[in-house]
Short mmCIF file of C-alpha atoms and ligand atoms in Angstrom, two decimals:
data_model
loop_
_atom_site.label_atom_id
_atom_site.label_comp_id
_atom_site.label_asym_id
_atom_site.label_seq_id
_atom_site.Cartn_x
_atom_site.Cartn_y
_atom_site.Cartn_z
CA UNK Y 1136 -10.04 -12.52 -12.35
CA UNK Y 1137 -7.60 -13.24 -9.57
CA UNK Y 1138 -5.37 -9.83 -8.16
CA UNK Y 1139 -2.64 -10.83 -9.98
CA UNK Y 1140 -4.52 -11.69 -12.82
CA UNK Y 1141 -6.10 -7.85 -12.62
CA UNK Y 1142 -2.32 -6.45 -12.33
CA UNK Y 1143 -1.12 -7.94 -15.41
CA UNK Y 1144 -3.98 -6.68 -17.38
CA UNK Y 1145 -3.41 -3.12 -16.31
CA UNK Y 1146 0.45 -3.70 -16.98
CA UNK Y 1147 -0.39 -5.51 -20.80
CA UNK Y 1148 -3.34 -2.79 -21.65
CA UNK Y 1149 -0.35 0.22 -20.88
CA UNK Y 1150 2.31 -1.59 -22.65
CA UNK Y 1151 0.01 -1.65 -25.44
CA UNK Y 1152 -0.89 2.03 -25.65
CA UNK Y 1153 2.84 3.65 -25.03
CA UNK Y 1154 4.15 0.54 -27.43
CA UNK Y 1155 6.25 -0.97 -24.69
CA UNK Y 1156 9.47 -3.29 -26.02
CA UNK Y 1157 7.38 -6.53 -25.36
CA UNK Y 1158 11.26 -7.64 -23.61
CA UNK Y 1159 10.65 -4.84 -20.90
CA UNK Y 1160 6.39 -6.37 -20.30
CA UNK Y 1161 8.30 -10.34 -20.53
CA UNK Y 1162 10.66 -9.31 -17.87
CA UNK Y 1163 8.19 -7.62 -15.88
CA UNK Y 1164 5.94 -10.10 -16.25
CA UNK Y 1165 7.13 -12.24 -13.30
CA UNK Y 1166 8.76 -12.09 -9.90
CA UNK Y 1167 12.57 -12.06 -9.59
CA UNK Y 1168 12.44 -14.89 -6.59
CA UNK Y 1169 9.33 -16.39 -4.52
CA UNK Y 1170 9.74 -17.45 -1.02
CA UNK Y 1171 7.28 -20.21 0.83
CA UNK Y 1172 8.16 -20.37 4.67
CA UNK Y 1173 6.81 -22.78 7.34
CA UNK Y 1174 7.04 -21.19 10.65
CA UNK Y 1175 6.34 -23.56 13.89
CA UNK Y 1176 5.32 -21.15 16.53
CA UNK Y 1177 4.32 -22.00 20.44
CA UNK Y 1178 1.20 -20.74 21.17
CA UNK Y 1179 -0.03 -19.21 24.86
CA UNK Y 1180 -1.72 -22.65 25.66
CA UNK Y 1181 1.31 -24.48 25.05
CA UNK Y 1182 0.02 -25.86 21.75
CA UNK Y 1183 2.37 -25.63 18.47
CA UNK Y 1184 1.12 -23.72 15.51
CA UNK Y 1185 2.64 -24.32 11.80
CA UNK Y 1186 2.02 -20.94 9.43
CA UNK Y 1187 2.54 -20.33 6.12
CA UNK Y 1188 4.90 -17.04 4.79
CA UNK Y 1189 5.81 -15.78 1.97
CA UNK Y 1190 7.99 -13.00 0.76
CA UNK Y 1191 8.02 -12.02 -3.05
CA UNK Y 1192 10.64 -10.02 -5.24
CA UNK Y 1193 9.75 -8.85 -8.07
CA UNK Y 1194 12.20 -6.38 -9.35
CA UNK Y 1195 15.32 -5.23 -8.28
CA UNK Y 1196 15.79 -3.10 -11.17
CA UNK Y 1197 15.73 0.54 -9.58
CA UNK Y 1198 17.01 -0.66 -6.17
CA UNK Y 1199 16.39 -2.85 -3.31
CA UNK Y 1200 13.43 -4.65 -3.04
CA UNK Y 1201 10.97 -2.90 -1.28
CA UNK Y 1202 7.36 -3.40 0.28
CA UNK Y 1203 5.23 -4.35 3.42
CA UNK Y 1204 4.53 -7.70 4.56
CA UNK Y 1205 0.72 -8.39 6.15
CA UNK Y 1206 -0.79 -10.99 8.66
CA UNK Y 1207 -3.94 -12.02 7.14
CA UNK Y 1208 -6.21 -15.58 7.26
CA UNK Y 1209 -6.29 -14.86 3.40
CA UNK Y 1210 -2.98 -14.03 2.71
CA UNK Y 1211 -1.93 -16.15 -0.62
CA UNK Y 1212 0.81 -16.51 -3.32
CA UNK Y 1213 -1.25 -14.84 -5.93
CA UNK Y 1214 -1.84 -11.79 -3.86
CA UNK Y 1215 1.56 -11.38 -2.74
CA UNK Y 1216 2.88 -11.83 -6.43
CA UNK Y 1217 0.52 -8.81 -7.19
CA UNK Y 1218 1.32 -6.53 -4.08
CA UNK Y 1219 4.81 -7.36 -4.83
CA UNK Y 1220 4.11 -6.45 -8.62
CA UNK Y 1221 2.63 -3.45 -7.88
CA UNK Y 1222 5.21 -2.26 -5.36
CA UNK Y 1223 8.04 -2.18 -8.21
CA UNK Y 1224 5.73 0.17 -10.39
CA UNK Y 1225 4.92 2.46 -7.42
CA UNK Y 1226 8.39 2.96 -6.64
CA UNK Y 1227 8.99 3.41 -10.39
CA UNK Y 1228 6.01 6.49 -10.11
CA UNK Y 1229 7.41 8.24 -7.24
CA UNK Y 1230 11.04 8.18 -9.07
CA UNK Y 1231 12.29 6.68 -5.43
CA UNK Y 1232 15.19 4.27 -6.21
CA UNK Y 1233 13.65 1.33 -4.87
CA UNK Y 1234 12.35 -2.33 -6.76
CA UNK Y 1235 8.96 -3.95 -5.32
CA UNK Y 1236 8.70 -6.89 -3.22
CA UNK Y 1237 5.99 -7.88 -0.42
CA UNK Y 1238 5.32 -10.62 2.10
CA UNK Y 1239 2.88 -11.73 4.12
CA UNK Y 1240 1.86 -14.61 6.66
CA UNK Y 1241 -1.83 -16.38 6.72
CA UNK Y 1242 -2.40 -15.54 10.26
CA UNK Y 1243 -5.60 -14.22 12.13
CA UNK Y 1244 -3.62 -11.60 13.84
CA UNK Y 1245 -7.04 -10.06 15.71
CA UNK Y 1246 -7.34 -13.29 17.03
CA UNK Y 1247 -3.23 -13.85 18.53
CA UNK Y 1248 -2.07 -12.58 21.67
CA UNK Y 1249 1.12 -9.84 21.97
CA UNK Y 1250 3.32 -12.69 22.91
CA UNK Y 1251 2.41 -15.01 19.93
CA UNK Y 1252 2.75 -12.01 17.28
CA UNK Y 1253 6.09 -11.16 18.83
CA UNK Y 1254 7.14 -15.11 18.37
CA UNK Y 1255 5.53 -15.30 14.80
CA UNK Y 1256 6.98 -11.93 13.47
CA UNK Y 1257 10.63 -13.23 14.95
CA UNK Y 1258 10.36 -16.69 13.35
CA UNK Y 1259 9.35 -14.85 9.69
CA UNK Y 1260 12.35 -12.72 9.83
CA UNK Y 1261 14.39 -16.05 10.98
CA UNK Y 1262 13.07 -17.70 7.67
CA UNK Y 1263 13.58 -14.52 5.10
CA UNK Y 1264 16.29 -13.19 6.86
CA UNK Y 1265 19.22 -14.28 4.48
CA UNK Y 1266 17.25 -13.02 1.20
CA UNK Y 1267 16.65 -9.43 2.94
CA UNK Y 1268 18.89 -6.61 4.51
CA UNK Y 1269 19.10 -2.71 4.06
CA UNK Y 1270 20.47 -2.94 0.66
CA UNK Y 1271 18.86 -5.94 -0.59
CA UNK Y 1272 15.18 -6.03 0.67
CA UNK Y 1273 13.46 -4.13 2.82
CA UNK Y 1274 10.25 -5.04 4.79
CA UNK Y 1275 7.67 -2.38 6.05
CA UNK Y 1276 3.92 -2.60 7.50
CA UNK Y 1277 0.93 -3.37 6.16
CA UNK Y 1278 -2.55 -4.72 6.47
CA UNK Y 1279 -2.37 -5.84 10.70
CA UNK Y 1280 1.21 -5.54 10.92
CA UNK Y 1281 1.94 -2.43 13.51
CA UNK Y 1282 5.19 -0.18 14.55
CA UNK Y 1283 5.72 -2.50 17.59
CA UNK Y 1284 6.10 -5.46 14.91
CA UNK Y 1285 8.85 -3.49 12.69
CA UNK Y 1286 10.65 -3.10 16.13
CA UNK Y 1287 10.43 -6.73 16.92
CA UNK Y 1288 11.87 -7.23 13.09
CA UNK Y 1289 14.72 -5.12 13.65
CA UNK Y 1290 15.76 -6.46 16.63
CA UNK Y 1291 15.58 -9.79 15.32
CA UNK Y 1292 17.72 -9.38 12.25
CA UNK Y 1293 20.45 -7.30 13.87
CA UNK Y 1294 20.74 -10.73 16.44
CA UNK Y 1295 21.04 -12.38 13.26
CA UNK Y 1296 23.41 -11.09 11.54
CA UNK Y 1297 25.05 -9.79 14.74
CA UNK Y 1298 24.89 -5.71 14.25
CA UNK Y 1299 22.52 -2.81 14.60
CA UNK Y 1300 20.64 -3.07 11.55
CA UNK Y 1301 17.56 -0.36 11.39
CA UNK Y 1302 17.56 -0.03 7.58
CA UNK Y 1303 16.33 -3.58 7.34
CA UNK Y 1304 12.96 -2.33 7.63
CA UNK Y 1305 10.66 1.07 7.93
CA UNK Y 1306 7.56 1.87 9.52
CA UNK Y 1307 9.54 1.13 13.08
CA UNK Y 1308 8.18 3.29 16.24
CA UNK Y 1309 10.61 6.73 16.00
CA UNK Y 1310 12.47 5.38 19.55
CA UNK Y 1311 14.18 2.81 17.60
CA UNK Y 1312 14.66 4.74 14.27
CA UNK Y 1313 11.72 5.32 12.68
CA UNK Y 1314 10.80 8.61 10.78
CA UNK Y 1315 8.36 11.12 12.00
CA UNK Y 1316 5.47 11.19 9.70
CA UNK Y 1317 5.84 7.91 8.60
CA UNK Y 1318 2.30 6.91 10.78
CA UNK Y 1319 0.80 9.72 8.30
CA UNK Y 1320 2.30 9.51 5.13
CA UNK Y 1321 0.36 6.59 3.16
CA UNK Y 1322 -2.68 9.12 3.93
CA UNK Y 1323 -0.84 12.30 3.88
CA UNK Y 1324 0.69 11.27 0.40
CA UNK Y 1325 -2.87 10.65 -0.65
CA UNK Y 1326 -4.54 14.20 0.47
CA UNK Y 1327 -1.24 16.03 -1.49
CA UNK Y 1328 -2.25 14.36 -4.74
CA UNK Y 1329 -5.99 14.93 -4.20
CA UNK Y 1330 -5.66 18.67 -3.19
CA UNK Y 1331 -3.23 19.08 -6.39
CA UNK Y 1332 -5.54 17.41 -8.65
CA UNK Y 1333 -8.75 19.54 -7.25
CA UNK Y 1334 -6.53 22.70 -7.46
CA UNK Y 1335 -5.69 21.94 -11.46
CA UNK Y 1336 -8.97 21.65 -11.82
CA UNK Y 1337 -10.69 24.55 -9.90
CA UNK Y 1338 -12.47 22.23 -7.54
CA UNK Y 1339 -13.29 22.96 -4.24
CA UNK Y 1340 -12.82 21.56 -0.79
CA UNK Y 1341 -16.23 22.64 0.66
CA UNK Y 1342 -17.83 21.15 -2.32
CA UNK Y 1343 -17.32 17.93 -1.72
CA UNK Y 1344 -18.10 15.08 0.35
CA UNK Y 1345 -16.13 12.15 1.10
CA UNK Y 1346 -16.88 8.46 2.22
CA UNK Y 1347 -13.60 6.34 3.22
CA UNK Y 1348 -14.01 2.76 3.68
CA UNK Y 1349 -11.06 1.26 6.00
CA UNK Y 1350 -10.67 2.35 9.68
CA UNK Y 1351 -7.00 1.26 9.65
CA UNK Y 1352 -3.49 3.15 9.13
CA UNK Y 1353 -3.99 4.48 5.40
CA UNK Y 1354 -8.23 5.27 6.30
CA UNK Y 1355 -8.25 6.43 10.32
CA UNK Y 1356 -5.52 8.86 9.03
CA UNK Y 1357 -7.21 9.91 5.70
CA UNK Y 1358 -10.13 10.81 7.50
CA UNK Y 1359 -8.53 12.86 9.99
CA UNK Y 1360 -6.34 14.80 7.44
CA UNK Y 1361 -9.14 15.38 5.04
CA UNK Y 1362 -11.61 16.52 7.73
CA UNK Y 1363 -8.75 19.06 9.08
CA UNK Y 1364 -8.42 19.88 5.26
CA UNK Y 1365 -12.21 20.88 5.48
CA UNK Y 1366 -13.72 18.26 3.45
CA UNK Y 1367 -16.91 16.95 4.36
CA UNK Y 1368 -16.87 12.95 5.78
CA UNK Y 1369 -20.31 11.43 5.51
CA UNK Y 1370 -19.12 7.88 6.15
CA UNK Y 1371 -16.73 5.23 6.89
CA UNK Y 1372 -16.24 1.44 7.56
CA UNK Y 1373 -13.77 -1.43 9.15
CA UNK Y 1374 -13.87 -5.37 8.64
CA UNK Y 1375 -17.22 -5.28 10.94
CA UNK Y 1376 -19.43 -2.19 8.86
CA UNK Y 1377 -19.79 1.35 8.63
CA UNK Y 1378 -21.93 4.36 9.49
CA UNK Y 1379 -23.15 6.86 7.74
CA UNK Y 1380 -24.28 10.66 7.92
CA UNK Y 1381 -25.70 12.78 5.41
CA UNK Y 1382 -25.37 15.71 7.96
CA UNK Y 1383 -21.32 14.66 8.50
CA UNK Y 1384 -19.02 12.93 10.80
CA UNK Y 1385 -16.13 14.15 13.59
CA UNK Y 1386 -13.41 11.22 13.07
CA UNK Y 1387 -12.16 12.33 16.15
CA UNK Y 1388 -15.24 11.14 17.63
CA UNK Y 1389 -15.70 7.95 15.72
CA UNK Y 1390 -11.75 6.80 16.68
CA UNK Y 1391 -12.82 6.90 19.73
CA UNK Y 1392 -15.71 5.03 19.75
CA UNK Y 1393 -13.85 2.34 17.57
CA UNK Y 1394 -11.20 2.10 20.99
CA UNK Y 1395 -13.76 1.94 23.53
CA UNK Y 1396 -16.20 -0.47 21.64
CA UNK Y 1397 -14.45 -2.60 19.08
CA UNK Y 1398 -15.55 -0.87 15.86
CA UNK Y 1399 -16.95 1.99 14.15
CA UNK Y 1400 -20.39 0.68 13.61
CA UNK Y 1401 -20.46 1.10 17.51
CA UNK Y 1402 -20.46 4.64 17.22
CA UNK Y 1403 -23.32 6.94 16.89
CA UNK Y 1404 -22.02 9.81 14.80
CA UNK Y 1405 -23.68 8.09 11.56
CA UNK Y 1406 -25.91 4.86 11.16
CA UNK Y 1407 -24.53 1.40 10.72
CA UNK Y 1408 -24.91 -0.22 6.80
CA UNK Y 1409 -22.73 -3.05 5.21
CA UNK Y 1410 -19.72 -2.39 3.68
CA UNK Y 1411 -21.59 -3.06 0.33
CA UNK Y 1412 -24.06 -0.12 1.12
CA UNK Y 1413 -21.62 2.51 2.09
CA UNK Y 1414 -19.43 2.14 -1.22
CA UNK Y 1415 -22.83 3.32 -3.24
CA UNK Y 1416 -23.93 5.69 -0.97
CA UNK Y 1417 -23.92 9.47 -2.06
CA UNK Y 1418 -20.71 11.01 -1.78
CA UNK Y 1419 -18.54 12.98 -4.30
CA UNK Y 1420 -14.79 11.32 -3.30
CA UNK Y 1421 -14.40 7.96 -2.52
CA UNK Y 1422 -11.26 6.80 -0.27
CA UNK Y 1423 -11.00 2.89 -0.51
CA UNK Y 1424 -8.48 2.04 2.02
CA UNK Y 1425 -9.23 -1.23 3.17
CA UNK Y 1426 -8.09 -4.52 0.77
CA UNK Y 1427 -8.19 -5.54 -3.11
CA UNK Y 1428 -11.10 -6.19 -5.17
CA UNK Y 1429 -14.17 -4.37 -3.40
CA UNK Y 1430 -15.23 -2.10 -6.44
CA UNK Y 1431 -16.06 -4.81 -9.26
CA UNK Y 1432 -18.29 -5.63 -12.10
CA UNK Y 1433 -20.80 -6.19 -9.62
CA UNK Y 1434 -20.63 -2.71 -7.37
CA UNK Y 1435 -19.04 -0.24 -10.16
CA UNK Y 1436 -22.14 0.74 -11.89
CA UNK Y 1437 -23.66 1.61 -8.58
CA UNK Y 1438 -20.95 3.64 -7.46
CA UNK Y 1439 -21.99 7.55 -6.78
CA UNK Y 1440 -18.63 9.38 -6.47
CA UNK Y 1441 -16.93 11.52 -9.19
CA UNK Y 1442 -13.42 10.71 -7.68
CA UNK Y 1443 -12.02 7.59 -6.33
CA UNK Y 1444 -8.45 7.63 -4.18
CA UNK Y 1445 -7.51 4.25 -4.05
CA UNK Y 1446 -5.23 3.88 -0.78
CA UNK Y 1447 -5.88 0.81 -0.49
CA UNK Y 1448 -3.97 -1.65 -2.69
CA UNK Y 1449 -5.68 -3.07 -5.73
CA UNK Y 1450 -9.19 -1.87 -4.60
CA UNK Y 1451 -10.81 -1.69 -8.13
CA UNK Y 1452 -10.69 -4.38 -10.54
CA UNK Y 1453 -10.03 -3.92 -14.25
CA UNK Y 1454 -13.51 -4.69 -14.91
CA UNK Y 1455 -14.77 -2.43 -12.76
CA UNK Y 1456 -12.24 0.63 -14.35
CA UNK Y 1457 -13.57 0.14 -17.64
CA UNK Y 1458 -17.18 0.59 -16.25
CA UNK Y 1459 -15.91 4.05 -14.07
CA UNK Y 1460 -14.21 4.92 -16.71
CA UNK Y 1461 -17.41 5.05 -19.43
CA UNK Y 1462 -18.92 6.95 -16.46
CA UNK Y 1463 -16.42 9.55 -16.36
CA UNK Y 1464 -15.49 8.52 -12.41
CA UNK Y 1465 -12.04 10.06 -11.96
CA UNK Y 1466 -9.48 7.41 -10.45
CA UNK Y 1467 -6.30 8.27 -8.55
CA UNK Y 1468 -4.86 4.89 -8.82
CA UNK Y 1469 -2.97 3.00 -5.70
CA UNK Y 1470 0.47 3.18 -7.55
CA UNK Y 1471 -0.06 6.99 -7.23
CA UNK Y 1472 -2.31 7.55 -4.40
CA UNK Y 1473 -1.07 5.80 -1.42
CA UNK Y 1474 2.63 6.10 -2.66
CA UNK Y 1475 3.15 8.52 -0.01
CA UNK Y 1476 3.52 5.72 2.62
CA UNK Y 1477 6.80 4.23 0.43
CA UNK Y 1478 8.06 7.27 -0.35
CA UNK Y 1479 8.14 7.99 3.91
CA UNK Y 1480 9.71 4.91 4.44
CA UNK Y 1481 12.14 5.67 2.14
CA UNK Y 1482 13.45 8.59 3.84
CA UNK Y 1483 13.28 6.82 7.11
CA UNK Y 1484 15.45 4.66 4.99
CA UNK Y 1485 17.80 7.23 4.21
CA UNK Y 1486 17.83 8.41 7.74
CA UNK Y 1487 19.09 5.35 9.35
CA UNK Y 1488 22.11 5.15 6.68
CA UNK Y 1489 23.11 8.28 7.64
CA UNK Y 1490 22.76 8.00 10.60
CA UNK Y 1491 21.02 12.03 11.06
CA UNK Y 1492 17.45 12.26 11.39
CA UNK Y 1493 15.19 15.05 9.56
CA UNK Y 1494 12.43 17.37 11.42
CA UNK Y 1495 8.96 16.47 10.34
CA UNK Y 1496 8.72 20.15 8.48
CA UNK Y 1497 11.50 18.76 5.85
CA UNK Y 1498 9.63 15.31 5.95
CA UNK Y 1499 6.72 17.12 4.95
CA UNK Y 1500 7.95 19.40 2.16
CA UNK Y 1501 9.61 16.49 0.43
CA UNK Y 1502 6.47 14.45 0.59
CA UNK Y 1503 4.86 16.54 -1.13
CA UNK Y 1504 7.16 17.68 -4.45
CA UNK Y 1505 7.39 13.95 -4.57
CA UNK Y 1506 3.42 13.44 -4.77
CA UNK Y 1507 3.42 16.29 -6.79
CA UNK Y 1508 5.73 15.62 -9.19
CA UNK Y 1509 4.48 11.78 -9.53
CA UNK Y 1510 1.32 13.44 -10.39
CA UNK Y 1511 2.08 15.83 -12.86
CA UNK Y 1512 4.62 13.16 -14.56
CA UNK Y 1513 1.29 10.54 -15.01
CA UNK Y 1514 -0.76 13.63 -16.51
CA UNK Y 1515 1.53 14.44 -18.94
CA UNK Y 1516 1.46 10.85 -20.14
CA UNK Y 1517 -1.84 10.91 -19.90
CA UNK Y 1518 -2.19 13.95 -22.07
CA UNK Y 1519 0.30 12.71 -24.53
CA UNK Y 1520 -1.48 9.20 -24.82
CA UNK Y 1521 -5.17 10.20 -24.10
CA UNK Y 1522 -5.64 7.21 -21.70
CA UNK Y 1523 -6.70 7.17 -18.29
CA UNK Y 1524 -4.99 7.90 -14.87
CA UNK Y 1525 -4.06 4.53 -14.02
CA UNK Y 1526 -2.98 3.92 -17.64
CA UNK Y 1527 -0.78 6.52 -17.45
CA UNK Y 1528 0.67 5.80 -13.78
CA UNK Y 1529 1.74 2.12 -15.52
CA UNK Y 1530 3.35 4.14 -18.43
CA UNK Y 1531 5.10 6.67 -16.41
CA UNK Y 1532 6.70 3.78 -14.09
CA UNK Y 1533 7.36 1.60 -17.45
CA UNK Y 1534 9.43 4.18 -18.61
CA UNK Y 1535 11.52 4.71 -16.13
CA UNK Y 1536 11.91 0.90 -15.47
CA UNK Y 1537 12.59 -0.05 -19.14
CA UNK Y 1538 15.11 2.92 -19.71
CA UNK Y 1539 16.88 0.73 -16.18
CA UNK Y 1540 16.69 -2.62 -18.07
CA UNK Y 1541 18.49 -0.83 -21.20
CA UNK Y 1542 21.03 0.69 -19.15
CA UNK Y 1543 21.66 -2.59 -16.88
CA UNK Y 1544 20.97 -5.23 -19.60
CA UNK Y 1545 19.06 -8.15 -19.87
CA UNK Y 1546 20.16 -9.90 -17.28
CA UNK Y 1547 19.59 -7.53 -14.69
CA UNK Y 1548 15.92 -8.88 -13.83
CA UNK Y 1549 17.79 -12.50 -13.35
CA UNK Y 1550 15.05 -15.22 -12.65
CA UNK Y 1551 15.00 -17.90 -9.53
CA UNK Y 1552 11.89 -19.72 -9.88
CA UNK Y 1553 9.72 -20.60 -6.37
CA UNK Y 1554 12.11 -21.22 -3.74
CA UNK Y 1555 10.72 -23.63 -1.32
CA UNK Y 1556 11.84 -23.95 2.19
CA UNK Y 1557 9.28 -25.84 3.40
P1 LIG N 2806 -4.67 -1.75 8.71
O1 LIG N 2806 -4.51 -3.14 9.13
O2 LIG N 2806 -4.09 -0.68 9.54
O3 LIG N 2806 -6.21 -1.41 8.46
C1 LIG N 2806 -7.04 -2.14 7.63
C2 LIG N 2806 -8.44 -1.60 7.83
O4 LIG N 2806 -9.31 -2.18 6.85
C3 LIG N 2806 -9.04 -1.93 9.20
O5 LIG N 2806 -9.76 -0.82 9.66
C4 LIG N 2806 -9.97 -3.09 8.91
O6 LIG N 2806 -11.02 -3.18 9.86
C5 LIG N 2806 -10.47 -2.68 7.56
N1 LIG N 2806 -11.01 -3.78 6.77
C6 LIG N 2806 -10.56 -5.04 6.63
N2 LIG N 2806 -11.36 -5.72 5.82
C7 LIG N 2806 -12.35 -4.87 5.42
C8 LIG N 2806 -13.48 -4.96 4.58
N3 LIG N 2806 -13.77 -6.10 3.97
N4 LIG N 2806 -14.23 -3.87 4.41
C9 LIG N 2806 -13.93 -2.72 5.02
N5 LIG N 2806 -12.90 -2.56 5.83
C10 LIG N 2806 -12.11 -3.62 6.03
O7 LIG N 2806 -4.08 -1.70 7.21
P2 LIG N 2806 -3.57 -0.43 6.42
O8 LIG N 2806 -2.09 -0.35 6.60
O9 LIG N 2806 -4.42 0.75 6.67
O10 LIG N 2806 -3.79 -0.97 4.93
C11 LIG N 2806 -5.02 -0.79 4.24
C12 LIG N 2806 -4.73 -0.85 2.75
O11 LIG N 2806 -3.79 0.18 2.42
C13 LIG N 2806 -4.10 -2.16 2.27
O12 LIG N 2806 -4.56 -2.42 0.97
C14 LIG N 2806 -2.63 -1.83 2.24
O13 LIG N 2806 -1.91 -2.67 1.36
C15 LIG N 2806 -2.68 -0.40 1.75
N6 LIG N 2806 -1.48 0.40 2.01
C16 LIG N 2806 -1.07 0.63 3.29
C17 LIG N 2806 0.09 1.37 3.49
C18 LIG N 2806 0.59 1.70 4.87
O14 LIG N 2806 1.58 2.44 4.96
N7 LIG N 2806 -0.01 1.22 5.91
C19 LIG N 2806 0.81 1.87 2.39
C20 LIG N 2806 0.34 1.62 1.11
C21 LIG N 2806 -0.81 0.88 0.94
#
């Protein structure tokens, strides 16, 4: 089952249980508008390189379009339809009055100098920019896309469109009108939902282990907060491994090791394993912050944790949920869980139309109602309909995006098939 395939079968199997108007799933169903982009780009050896973009909409229901855009070989239409997807019903969970879009180029960015990023990243926003801005659509990082990038972005546009733009797009470095916090907050977001959700259910930090696989912006983070938080990390991974320690790990330590020697198999707080192994090693939480699709049919039943944060995007298939799920494995689903990363962008957002930017103590406290509240809102559902977490994440964004369709009307969600600017 492809990622999009998986997000419309969590969407369908919610719409079922809370007995959605099947016009609200139809309109949902699809993207609002689909870009392809061809962007020529000169290379450092003077050669010329053609990639391939994309940027989705999907809804503009609740507010601009909103979501990241990631440089990835595999980048593809079908994933970018689901991150876009999935971006519109996060958005919809944290009540922030944003739609969901998401872009992306098929690029080996570990592989491209700083000059070629720079000269990619300003030839994607010279191909989206006249379907984004601050109050249309509104880019942000993701999977090897980076501050300096969002910086490059804004600068770009505001040539374009000849004025000082920063609301085009969040996640910039805080000299040119980023947030504080927003480094943190996809992390952050997640440790506020997990230490509610232990605390409602009398569990305790120094009980429990954690293994986080993803080394990146959502995982380096994670680990860092939830070792300050005083849980115990026994492992973690990036694209080349992980390590692993029974006895514990300092993150600290491993970060550094990761600098000085390329990755965190390199260092020697744990021992190296695959990827594979360190998702069914013993632990009691599992953080999957790396990519879609690495707890399936195949892994699920070998899984040890009692908890799973999903920071990542898409990181457990359906199949896989339905085997968790018969195992009792707690899931704090990606709509939820690494919302906290949005929601930061959004008052970064906020901050650069006013114009007045917020100390990190108020960037904190808001974070954290806002997890809070999106967390309390899906276990109510979940209460009323006796489903799971995830089920009830899709049911508490469905009804706040189907009460928007009613008030805006049916044409709200207009459609603009694939738009091809190839
Ligand atoms: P990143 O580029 O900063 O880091 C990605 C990490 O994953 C790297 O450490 C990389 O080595 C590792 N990785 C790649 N392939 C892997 C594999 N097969 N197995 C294990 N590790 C692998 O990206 P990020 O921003 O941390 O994003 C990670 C996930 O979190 C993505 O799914 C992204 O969509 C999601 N997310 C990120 C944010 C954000 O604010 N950055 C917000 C919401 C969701």
């Amino acid at each position: 089952m492809s990622f999009y395939e998986n997000t419309i079968k969590n969407m369908n199997k919610s719409a079922k249980i809370m007995k959605l108007d099947p016009e609200t799933l139809q309109t949902l169903s699809s993207p609002q508008k689909t870009l392809i982009v061809s962007l020529p780009v000169r290379m450092d050896d003077g050669t010329l390189k053609v990639f391939e973009g994309f940027r989705v909409q999907h809804s503009e229901l609740r507010g601009p379009f909103k979501g990241g855009f990631r440089y990835f070989p595999e980048v593809n239409l079908d994933e970018i339809k689901a991150l876009a997807t999935e971006m519109s019903f996060k958005c919809a969970v944290a009540g922030i009055p944003y739609g969901g879009g998401k872009g992306g180029v098929k690029c080996n960015a570990k592989e491209m100098s700083e000059g070629e990023l720079e000269r990619l990243t300003r030839r994607y926003v010279q191909a989206v920019y006249q379907i984004i801005g601050p109050n249309h659509d509104i880019p942000a990082p993701d999977m090897y896309t980076t501050p300096q990038m969002m910086a490059w972005f804004m600068d770009e546009y505001s040539r374009l469109v000849n004025k000082y733009q920063p609301g085009v797009v969040t996640g910039k470095p805080i000299e040119v009108g980023g947030s504080l916090g927003r480094g943190t907050a996809t992390a952050q977001g997640g440790a506020y939902v997990l230490e509610e959700y232990m605390n409602q259910n009398n569990l305790k930090i120094e009980d429990h282990s954690v293994i986080i696989q993803g080394f990146g912006n959502a995982g380096m983070y994670a680990a860092e907060i939830l070792h300050g938080m005083g849980f115990r990390i026994l492992g973690v991974s990036d694209s080349k491994g992980g390590i692993y320690n029974e006895d514990g790990i300092d993150p600290f330590v491993v970060l550094k090791d990761k600098k000085e020697k390329g990755s965190v198999t390199k260092s020697d707080e744990g021992k190296a394993c695959t990827n594979e192994e360190l998702l069914e090693k013993k632990c009691d939480i599992l953080v999957l912050a790396a990519m879609e699709n690495q707890v399936t049919e195949k892994n699920a039943d070998k899984v040890k944790a009692k908890i799973i944060v999903e920071l990542a995007n898409g990181p457990t298939s359906a199949e896989a949920d339905e085997i968790l799920a018969k195992k009792d494995v707690v899931i704090i689903p990606d709509i939820l869980a690494n919302s906290g990363g949005v929601t930061v962008s959004y008052f970064e957002w906020v901050q650069n139309q006013a114009g007045y930017y917020w100390p990190i103590e108020e960037i904190e406290l808001k974070l954290k109602r806002i997890m809070v509240d999106g967390l309390n809102r899906i276990l109510k559902f979940q209460d009323e309909h006796k489903c799971t977490m995830r089920e009830g994440a899709y049911i508490s964004a469905f009804d706040r995006l189907d009460k928007a369709l009613k008030l805006r009307g049916s044409g709200a969600h207009l459609k603009c098939k694939v738009y091809l600017n190839k």
